[in-house]
Amino acid sequence: MDDPIKRASGPPGLSPWERRKDRLARLVIEGGALVIILAVLLIFFYLLKEAFPLFREGKVSLVAEVRPEDANATLGVVVMDDYQKLALRVTRVGLVETLALDRNQQVPPPFPLELAGEVVAAGFNPFSDLLAAADGEGNVALIRIGWRSRLDPERGRLVEPQYERLADFTLAVSHPPIARLAVGGGEEEPWVAAVDSAGTLYLAKLSSGLFGSEVVHYDLSGEVGRVAGPLAISPRGDRLFALEGSRELVAVRLGEEPRVESRATHPAPVTSLAVTVGGGSLMVGDRLGRLSRYLTIRQVRVTNGSSSPITVHGTVLHPGESAEFIDQEIAKFVKGIPGVELSPADFKLYRVGEEFPHLNSGVASIIPSPASRLFVAFGEGGEGVMSHATSGKEVARIKSLPGPPAAGVINGKESGLLVMDRRGRLILHHLDPGHPETTLRTLFGKVWYEGYTRPEWVWQSTGGTDEFEAKLSLLPLIFGTMKGALYALLFALPVALFGALYLSQLAPQWLKHLFKPLIELMTALPTVVVGFLAGLWLAPLVAKNLVGTLIIFPLVPLALIAFIPLVNLIPPRIRVRLPQGWELLPITVIALTAVWVALKVGPLVEANLFGGDVKLWLYQKLGMVYDPRNALIVGMAMGFAVIPIIFSLAEDALSAVPKQLISGAMALGATRWQTAWRVVLPAALPGVFAAVMLGFGRAVGETMIVLMATGNTPIIDLSPFNGFRTLSANIAVEVPEAPVGGTLYRVLFLSGLILFLFTFVINLIANELASRFRARYGRF
Amino acid sequence: MGWWKTLGSKAGIAGKSSPSPAGEGNSELSLARRRNLPAVWLCGLFTILSVGMVLGVLLLIAWHAFGYYWPRPIMDITVRSEDGEKRFYGIVVGHQTGINPADPTKRLSQTRLRLANRDLVESEFIWVEDEKLAIKPAPATVGVVERTEYGDAIGNLLELKVEGDHPTTIAPTDPQFLPRLNDEIRRVRERKAKIRRLERELAYLVEPLQKLHAAAAAIRAKPEISDRDRQKLTELEGRIKELERDISPRQREMEEELTRLRQGAERATLTLALADGREVEIPIWKVIRVYLPNQMSLREKVGHYLSKLWEFYTTEPREANTEGGIYPAIVGTVVLVFLMTLAVVPLGVLAAIYLSEYARPNLFTKLLRISINNLAGVPSIVFGMFGLGFFIYTVGGLIDRTFFADQLPTPTFGTGGVLWAALTLALLTIPVVIVAAEESFAAIPQGLREGALALGCTKWQLLRRILLPNALPGILTGVILAVERAAGEVAPLMLVGVVKLAPSLPVDSYPPYLHLERKFMHLGFHIYDVGFQSPNVEAALPVVYLTAFTLIVLVLLLNGVALWLRNRLRRELGGEV
């Protein structure tokens, strides 16, 4: 429509000043309207902008190349400080030499390893900064490398290497020289592993006691065969991984008595091994250019002590037999089968993931980051890829090397990658890993984390140790959001819809005018008050009389229905005279009596049917844990908050159904209820549906009630007696703690974006339905 | 086409499923009525349930909130256990009977006691089985001593010792005892107020100096110091010296005055005897008030109750917010809502004017409608995130880099504060204002517009002279509803600057009087914080209930005013709005 009033801009002959004012007003008003649209767009794009970098690729760029004069004298070890200022290399003549990567640095004199002969092998562990080097006779020097940095007013940051000589000892090697050397372990007990030219494995541990340190040697030649490939010792010094033959991976448990713990056969010849930070994952590269991840997982031994065969996870166990499984949940599975015994068993090396980017040629080396599960792998052809052990994300490709590297190291800040090629050249790259631990799969799919016995959806953003890996799966939160909304609607829908039907169709007008504002008053009630009552008043109350509370739900309607035959006893004479809505009085009395009875009967039922403690009974019989702040409580509290929204809009819709429809139905002989249920409700259905959608949207976004009335545990469990964590509560809990720009921060913004889009769609649908309804029956 | 249309017409108009065709007998009709009865009654039940819940919640909170400050008689309690008997002075706060979980055939009845004396007994609240309990009224000289630390102390008042120029000891039998005690307490209160005022002035005096020091320290802690940093550091050091020279005489003077006030403070002590015979000396310096509920008359009780209530609304919280008042939270809420109103009204009214007076059915209008609906539907916590990321880190960071660069990296506007919280809430409440304002513009009779235009008004003149004055009550309704919504909203505030304990109010008597960058306390957040984050939730419950009650009364009052205004508007304009 083109309203002439809306077009008017004053009569001709108006003063130009008035005309200008008029135009200005129009501009300002239109501007104000534009600001609203822009604000919504701004919110959307801001959330998107904060969340988007999660999926961005990382960057690797070439920074510098250093070519030492005697490049050929370098052994396959290279070390770098956190600020990418200095590099260390081990030379064949037995020196640890410093090379400057930055022109301002002072280069200290080389550190002598003090080995008798020419150095033939060396190993460096980036997690504990231990360096081991061996000469041809089997003499080994063990050194810890540290860095000291200071700020110089003239030259900026200056870095200086620090050396601590831990031990010198001799490995009695039967077929010298030593071919490979690995070092690892924490502060207290460093381990050194060596392989001689015949492939025999030697182990030595440095124990520091009260009277100085001593070196203990171990012989594993009986257990481990010919070791051909690379070695890796976990950062904590609890495991050694070695390659036996070309495909057999061996995990050796280090400790008082080192022993072979587990073996696994890789499908292709293995060319490279690396342990990630914390020692949880072993990255394996093979000749086909594939990368795989192995985890060491604790097993459970199931022994069939019964007299009949049982089947566990598809394995048939005959009486007396036993088998080992990695799934800890097996306890639940076999519980209750008589005679079956469970006992802890060894860890097993288990191949869990191969969703890694491929290399075009065999994997030559894997360089782990000392700070996270990020790593860089290079192929024989010199091409490299940066990836992450848990997510398997292809963070970046590296194409700057002509050939495979001999060694490499990533600094502790993950900002630099130093690679040494086979001719001793040092090549420094700048790293920008972005958010390597996040992919769509880690956010929404199951992920097999270290220490877990199977892939799972886990939200656990902070942990105690440096090695902790944040587990940011949004699924438990989305599940919690849906669970909360579901329980809320379960409670709110019948109450709000039938209440609205009653007030709009069955109750007298005066009652409607009294009750409707009262119920709408609930929207004004701050949700923080509702949440506080739910958490501090309702939750303990329900916990104290759970059975009684649960009895209320069926008992009240049953009591009502049981009472109805009595109504027919009222003489028709009197019944006709009763005012419309009279039933509310007896309903109130019956309902209150029923509630009272339920609460009194509850403890009796609990004592006689559930052995006096229903929570214990739930746990023992059904395996359900009772959390006092649970879905039941949230359902009631959030339902309470949602009822007025659904009620008010649904009542509006029901009341907007034209009177002609109702009169027509009544004239045809339908009762009031028949009219309400079969005529009014179907006609108002779109409006009612819109009301439900809006209520649902509100329940999805509600924060304070969930925050206060649940334990906020991010678990996936439909049980009404368990807590959950919703997206919104999670944001409220975690955002204040999340470092700005970090992965957690961005994932939280992503969850905010999900909430935004979700409620946007719900609102769009609801408003579309409502406007169509309005278009049909006029305004309501 | 909507599927529901066919559904509706099938059921309603064509009457295919309409069950009672004409000609059905009377008896069958009554049968149908009877069959419908359960459904009708169930609907009635749900209606009663909704209404009952609203009233129940209001009554529940009022009940808990009102009871607490009423002085209850102190009892002399003896608890028997295997280890012997224990005597306490305490207050009976609850009673329950239930089935004994250990022996279902027996009933268990327990009494809840409040023993106070948090620092002297094992736990402040205890449940005791009735059979192990003997209760009799405590002597009239047993009183409650409210302390600044460890909550209340309950005990028999023994004596008041006053040191100083004329040391005296007064026993409770002396008629001068209570007046003298109250006199000493008043003296302490005045002295504390003086100290607090002085401290605040001192803090205000040295604040610029502290900021300079912080900025210098921040530069020194940098990993890399550039030439510019060095230059800035020398400049800062110069300014620090200059400032120190300027303020140090006044500062020394104030510090001396403070020491003097603090030293002469502890001159009186009150001695209490606990029920078990222990004697406790409490310095009056730590006493807030003393009252003897066992000898109070009704009038005194009412007076005590009112003065406690007054104290609750006018003093600052103590003991991790579990005691004392909520004054800073009230001020914080009011300032927040006031700032929000300033932001939300112009924008909301402009959009409403556009929608009702300028909008044509085009894409822009449709987008605007979708935006408003969407703003109304987006969860409040998302606004909080946006406020944190955009207002605080982006805009606030920019302001800091531009105007407060010398204080970086200590943020001024780059951290949560009352301004950002107000803007965040303004975004949240815009739809409320728009809907109400648009409604009131729509309610203005079309004839007024036509008449004005016919007389040669411009649209602006029409707006200013006719429409805006007429729509004012409706706009006001919208603003009140927005204020009500903002006062009750907590989740977004948690991200944009609300704190559990703000050291200073966002408005005070020091220039620039309104401190937009300050963090603030808020009634709603106070409920969450005290109820869920405090170490002693049980002792804090009264504060939570009273705060909740205050918030509800505030919100319902606003709601009532808005509804009343809206109804009056509807009646006056006569049209169906």
PDB file of C-alpha atoms in Angstrom, chain A residues 64-220:
ATOM      1  CA  ALA A  64      66.901 -17.789   7.529  1.00  0.00           C
ATOM      2  CA  GLU A  65      69.483 -20.257   6.387  1.00  0.00           C
ATOM      3  CA  VAL A  66      72.764 -20.807   8.223  1.00  0.00           C
ATOM      4  CA  ARG A  67      75.573 -22.752   6.572  1.00  0.00           C
ATOM      5  CA  PRO A  68      78.328 -23.671   9.009  1.00  0.00           C
ATOM      6  CA  GLU A  69      81.834 -23.817   7.511  1.00  0.00           C
ATOM      7  CA  ASP A  70      82.422 -27.457   8.313  1.00  0.00           C
ATOM      8  CA  ALA A  71      78.884 -28.543   7.651  1.00  0.00           C
ATOM      9  CA  ASN A  72      79.877 -32.158   7.093  1.00  0.00           C
ATOM     10  CA  ALA A  73      81.173 -32.499  10.631  1.00  0.00           C
ATOM     11  CA  THR A  74      77.669 -32.239  12.100  1.00  0.00           C
ATOM     12  CA  LEU A  75      75.913 -35.187  13.713  1.00  0.00           C
ATOM     13  CA  GLY A  76      72.169 -35.621  13.465  1.00  0.00           C
ATOM     14  CA  VAL A  77      71.230 -33.430  16.392  1.00  0.00           C
ATOM     15  CA  VAL A  78      70.095 -29.826  16.520  1.00  0.00           C
ATOM     16  CA  VAL A  79      68.833 -27.726  19.421  1.00  0.00           C
ATOM     17  CA  MET A  80      67.248 -24.269  19.543  1.00  0.00           C
ATOM     18  CA  ASP A  81      66.258 -21.848  22.281  1.00  0.00           C
ATOM     19  CA  ASP A  82      62.707 -20.554  22.791  1.00  0.00           C
ATOM     20  CA  TYR A  83      63.428 -17.149  21.232  1.00  0.00           C
ATOM     21  CA  GLN A  84      64.977 -18.598  18.065  1.00  0.00           C
ATOM     22  CA  LYS A  85      68.221 -16.780  18.675  1.00  0.00           C
ATOM     23  CA  LEU A  86      70.774 -19.570  18.921  1.00  0.00           C
ATOM     24  CA  ALA A  87      71.150 -23.116  17.604  1.00  0.00           C
ATOM     25  CA  LEU A  88      73.360 -25.882  18.938  1.00  0.00           C
ATOM     26  CA  ARG A  89      74.884 -28.739  16.972  1.00  0.00           C
ATOM     27  CA  VAL A  90      77.060 -31.698  17.941  1.00  0.00           C
ATOM     28  CA  THR A  91      80.201 -32.182  15.849  1.00  0.00           C
ATOM     29  CA  ARG A  92      82.133 -35.344  15.215  1.00  0.00           C
ATOM     30  CA  VAL A  93      85.155 -34.016  17.112  1.00  0.00           C
ATOM     31  CA  GLY A  94      83.146 -33.936  20.326  1.00  0.00           C
ATOM     32  CA  LEU A  95      82.039 -30.336  20.671  1.00  0.00           C
ATOM     33  CA  VAL A  96      78.648 -28.766  21.197  1.00  0.00           C
ATOM     34  CA  GLU A  97      78.907 -25.715  18.981  1.00  0.00           C
ATOM     35  CA  THR A  98      76.709 -22.649  19.096  1.00  0.00           C
ATOM     36  CA  LEU A  99      75.485 -21.028  15.900  1.00  0.00           C
ATOM     37  CA  ALA A 100      73.813 -17.628  15.870  1.00  0.00           C
ATOM     38  CA  LEU A 101      70.467 -17.411  14.115  1.00  0.00           C
ATOM     39  CA  ASP A 102      70.246 -13.737  14.894  1.00  0.00           C
ATOM     40  CA  ARG A 103      73.032 -11.295  14.134  1.00  0.00           C
ATOM     41  CA  ASN A 104      72.983  -9.532  17.502  1.00  0.00           C
ATOM     42  CA  GLN A 105      73.819 -12.623  19.487  1.00  0.00           C
ATOM     43  CA  GLN A 106      77.172 -13.313  21.058  1.00  0.00           C
ATOM     44  CA  VAL A 107      78.447 -16.765  20.222  1.00  0.00           C
ATOM     45  CA  PRO A 108      80.007 -18.490  23.233  1.00  0.00           C
ATOM     46  CA  PRO A 109      82.914 -20.923  22.836  1.00  0.00           C
ATOM     47  CA  PRO A 110      81.987 -24.553  22.069  1.00  0.00           C
ATOM     48  CA  PHE A 111      81.350 -26.931  24.931  1.00  0.00           C
ATOM     49  CA  PRO A 112      83.598 -30.026  24.952  1.00  0.00           C
ATOM     50  CA  LEU A 113      81.804 -33.349  25.403  1.00  0.00           C
ATOM     51  CA  GLU A 114      85.124 -34.855  26.634  1.00  0.00           C
ATOM     52  CA  LEU A 115      84.679 -38.167  24.877  1.00  0.00           C
ATOM     53  CA  ALA A 116      87.742 -40.247  24.055  1.00  0.00           C
ATOM     54  CA  GLY A 117      87.181 -40.846  20.382  1.00  0.00           C
ATOM     55  CA  GLU A 118      85.231 -39.399  17.489  1.00  0.00           C
ATOM     56  CA  VAL A 119      81.545 -39.010  18.226  1.00  0.00           C
ATOM     57  CA  VAL A 120      79.453 -41.498  16.257  1.00  0.00           C
ATOM     58  CA  ALA A 121      75.929 -41.067  17.610  1.00  0.00           C
ATOM     59  CA  ALA A 122      73.944 -38.486  19.536  1.00  0.00           C
ATOM     60  CA  GLY A 123      70.398 -38.084  20.743  1.00  0.00           C
ATOM     61  CA  PHE A 124      68.418 -35.135  22.049  1.00  0.00           C
ATOM     62  CA  ASN A 125      65.119 -35.093  23.896  1.00  0.00           C
ATOM     63  CA  PRO A 126      63.241 -31.808  23.385  1.00  0.00           C
ATOM     64  CA  PHE A 127      60.884 -32.426  26.329  1.00  0.00           C
ATOM     65  CA  SER A 128      63.537 -32.717  29.012  1.00  0.00           C
ATOM     66  CA  ASP A 129      66.375 -30.945  27.147  1.00  0.00           C
ATOM     67  CA  LEU A 130      68.733 -33.905  27.583  1.00  0.00           C
ATOM     68  CA  LEU A 131      71.553 -34.516  25.174  1.00  0.00           C
ATOM     69  CA  ALA A 132      73.480 -37.798  24.945  1.00  0.00           C
ATOM     70  CA  ALA A 133      76.469 -38.440  22.689  1.00  0.00           C
ATOM     71  CA  ALA A 134      78.576 -41.561  22.262  1.00  0.00           C
ATOM     72  CA  ASP A 135      81.957 -42.305  20.728  1.00  0.00           C
ATOM     73  CA  GLY A 136      83.075 -45.445  18.902  1.00  0.00           C
ATOM     74  CA  GLU A 137      84.076 -47.284  22.072  1.00  0.00           C
ATOM     75  CA  GLY A 138      80.707 -46.899  23.752  1.00  0.00           C
ATOM     76  CA  ASN A 139      81.620 -44.001  26.026  1.00  0.00           C
ATOM     77  CA  VAL A 140      78.536 -41.857  26.612  1.00  0.00           C
ATOM     78  CA  ALA A 141      78.281 -38.270  27.820  1.00  0.00           C
ATOM     79  CA  LEU A 142      74.939 -37.148  29.247  1.00  0.00           C
ATOM     80  CA  ILE A 143      74.285 -33.412  29.359  1.00  0.00           C
ATOM     81  CA  ARG A 144      71.339 -31.230  30.241  1.00  0.00           C
ATOM     82  CA  ILE A 145      71.010 -28.084  28.177  1.00  0.00           C
ATOM     83  CA  GLY A 146      69.444 -24.976  29.579  1.00  0.00           C
ATOM     84  CA  TRP A 147      69.132 -21.394  28.377  1.00  0.00           C
ATOM     85  CA  ARG A 148      69.670 -18.132  30.115  1.00  0.00           C
ATOM     86  CA  SER A 149      68.236 -15.013  28.583  1.00  0.00           C
ATOM     87  CA  ARG A 150      68.495 -11.379  29.540  1.00  0.00           C
ATOM     88  CA  LEU A 151      67.471  -8.060  28.124  1.00  0.00           C
ATOM     89  CA  ASP A 152      70.287  -5.908  26.927  1.00  0.00           C
ATOM     90  CA  PRO A 153      69.513  -2.206  26.558  1.00  0.00           C
ATOM     91  CA  GLU A 154      71.527  -1.998  23.344  1.00  0.00           C
ATOM     92  CA  ARG A 155      71.058  -5.320  21.638  1.00  0.00           C
ATOM     93  CA  GLY A 156      67.722  -6.545  22.906  1.00  0.00           C
ATOM     94  CA  ARG A 157      67.326 -10.060  24.158  1.00  0.00           C
ATOM     95  CA  LEU A 158      70.528 -12.044  24.531  1.00  0.00           C
ATOM     96  CA  VAL A 159      70.468 -15.786  24.983  1.00  0.00           C
ATOM     97  CA  GLU A 160      73.213 -17.987  26.326  1.00  0.00           C
ATOM     98  CA  PRO A 161      73.315 -21.783  26.515  1.00  0.00           C
ATOM     99  CA  GLN A 162      73.942 -23.486  29.847  1.00  0.00           C
ATOM    100  CA  TYR A 163      75.382 -26.968  30.096  1.00  0.00           C
ATOM    101  CA  GLU A 164      75.069 -29.328  33.026  1.00  0.00           C
ATOM    102  CA  ARG A 165      77.117 -32.488  32.813  1.00  0.00           C
ATOM    103  CA  LEU A 166      75.013 -35.247  34.367  1.00  0.00           C
ATOM    104  CA  ALA A 167      77.110 -38.340  33.784  1.00  0.00           C
ATOM    105  CA  ASP A 168      79.893 -39.997  31.799  1.00  0.00           C
ATOM    106  CA  PHE A 169      79.742 -43.732  31.498  1.00  0.00           C
ATOM    107  CA  THR A 170      80.568 -46.563  29.187  1.00  0.00           C
ATOM    108  CA  LEU A 171      78.116 -48.912  27.560  1.00  0.00           C
ATOM    109  CA  ALA A 172      79.707 -52.342  27.108  1.00  0.00           C
ATOM    110  CA  VAL A 173      78.664 -52.752  23.490  1.00  0.00           C
ATOM    111  CA  SER A 174      79.361 -56.139  21.912  1.00  0.00           C
ATOM    112  CA  HIS A 175      79.333 -54.936  18.295  1.00  0.00           C
ATOM    113  CA  PRO A 176      80.620 -51.373  18.267  1.00  0.00           C
ATOM    114  CA  PRO A 177      80.112 -48.721  17.140  1.00  0.00           C
ATOM    115  CA  ILE A 178      76.802 -47.477  18.540  1.00  0.00           C
ATOM    116  CA  ALA A 179      74.418 -46.854  15.673  1.00  0.00           C
ATOM    117  CA  ARG A 180      71.608 -45.059  17.426  1.00  0.00           C
ATOM    118  CA  LEU A 181      71.177 -43.250  20.703  1.00  0.00           C
ATOM    119  CA  ALA A 182      68.039 -42.044  22.459  1.00  0.00           C
ATOM    120  CA  VAL A 183      67.647 -40.216  25.707  1.00  0.00           C
ATOM    121  CA  GLY A 184      64.658 -39.343  27.793  1.00  0.00           C
ATOM    122  CA  GLY A 185      63.090 -39.237  31.203  1.00  0.00           C
ATOM    123  CA  GLY A 186      62.378 -36.483  33.590  1.00  0.00           C
ATOM    124  CA  GLU A 187      64.347 -34.572  36.175  1.00  0.00           C
ATOM    125  CA  GLU A 188      65.199 -37.469  38.456  1.00  0.00           C
ATOM    126  CA  GLU A 189      66.081 -40.490  36.403  1.00  0.00           C
ATOM    127  CA  PRO A 190      67.212 -39.963  32.853  1.00  0.00           C
ATOM    128  CA  TRP A 191      67.356 -43.018  30.621  1.00  0.00           C
ATOM    129  CA  VAL A 192      69.713 -43.674  27.760  1.00  0.00           C
ATOM    130  CA  ALA A 193      68.958 -46.282  25.131  1.00  0.00           C
ATOM    131  CA  ALA A 194      71.492 -47.374  22.527  1.00  0.00           C
ATOM    132  CA  VAL A 195      71.585 -49.785  19.621  1.00  0.00           C
ATOM    133  CA  ASP A 196      74.863 -51.216  18.348  1.00  0.00           C
ATOM    134  CA  SER A 197      75.772 -52.121  14.829  1.00  0.00           C
ATOM    135  CA  ALA A 198      74.320 -55.615  15.272  1.00  0.00           C
ATOM    136  CA  GLY A 199      70.969 -54.206  16.396  1.00  0.00           C
ATOM    137  CA  THR A 200      71.258 -55.116  20.090  1.00  0.00           C
ATOM    138  CA  LEU A 201      69.443 -52.829  22.506  1.00  0.00           C
ATOM    139  CA  TYR A 202      71.248 -51.442  25.569  1.00  0.00           C
ATOM    140  CA  LEU A 203      69.597 -49.520  28.366  1.00  0.00           C
ATOM    141  CA  ALA A 204      71.099 -47.415  31.126  1.00  0.00           C
ATOM    142  CA  LYS A 205      69.513 -45.360  33.848  1.00  0.00           C
ATOM    143  CA  LEU A 206      71.123 -42.589  35.845  1.00  0.00           C
ATOM    144  CA  SER A 207      69.895 -42.801  39.429  1.00  0.00           C
ATOM    145  CA  SER A 208      70.658 -39.955  41.712  1.00  0.00           C
ATOM    146  CA  GLY A 209      70.767 -41.017  45.313  1.00  0.00           C
ATOM    147  CA  LEU A 210      71.993 -39.505  48.502  1.00  0.00           C
ATOM    148  CA  PHE A 211      75.608 -40.317  47.725  1.00  0.00           C
ATOM    149  CA  GLY A 212      75.762 -38.938  44.232  1.00  0.00           C
ATOM    150  CA  SER A 213      74.525 -40.552  41.093  1.00  0.00           C
ATOM    151  CA  GLU A 214      75.215 -43.942  39.671  1.00  0.00           C
ATOM    152  CA  VAL A 215      74.511 -45.498  36.319  1.00  0.00           C
ATOM    153  CA  VAL A 216      72.545 -48.744  36.226  1.00  0.00           C
ATOM    154  CA  HIS A 217      72.727 -50.922  33.118  1.00  0.00           C
ATOM    155  CA  TYR A 218      70.024 -53.268  31.937  1.00  0.00           C
ATOM    156  CA  ASP A 219      70.137 -56.096  29.455  1.00  0.00           C
ATOM    157  CA  LEU A 220      67.076 -56.693  27.299  1.00  0.00           C
TER     158      LEU A 220
END
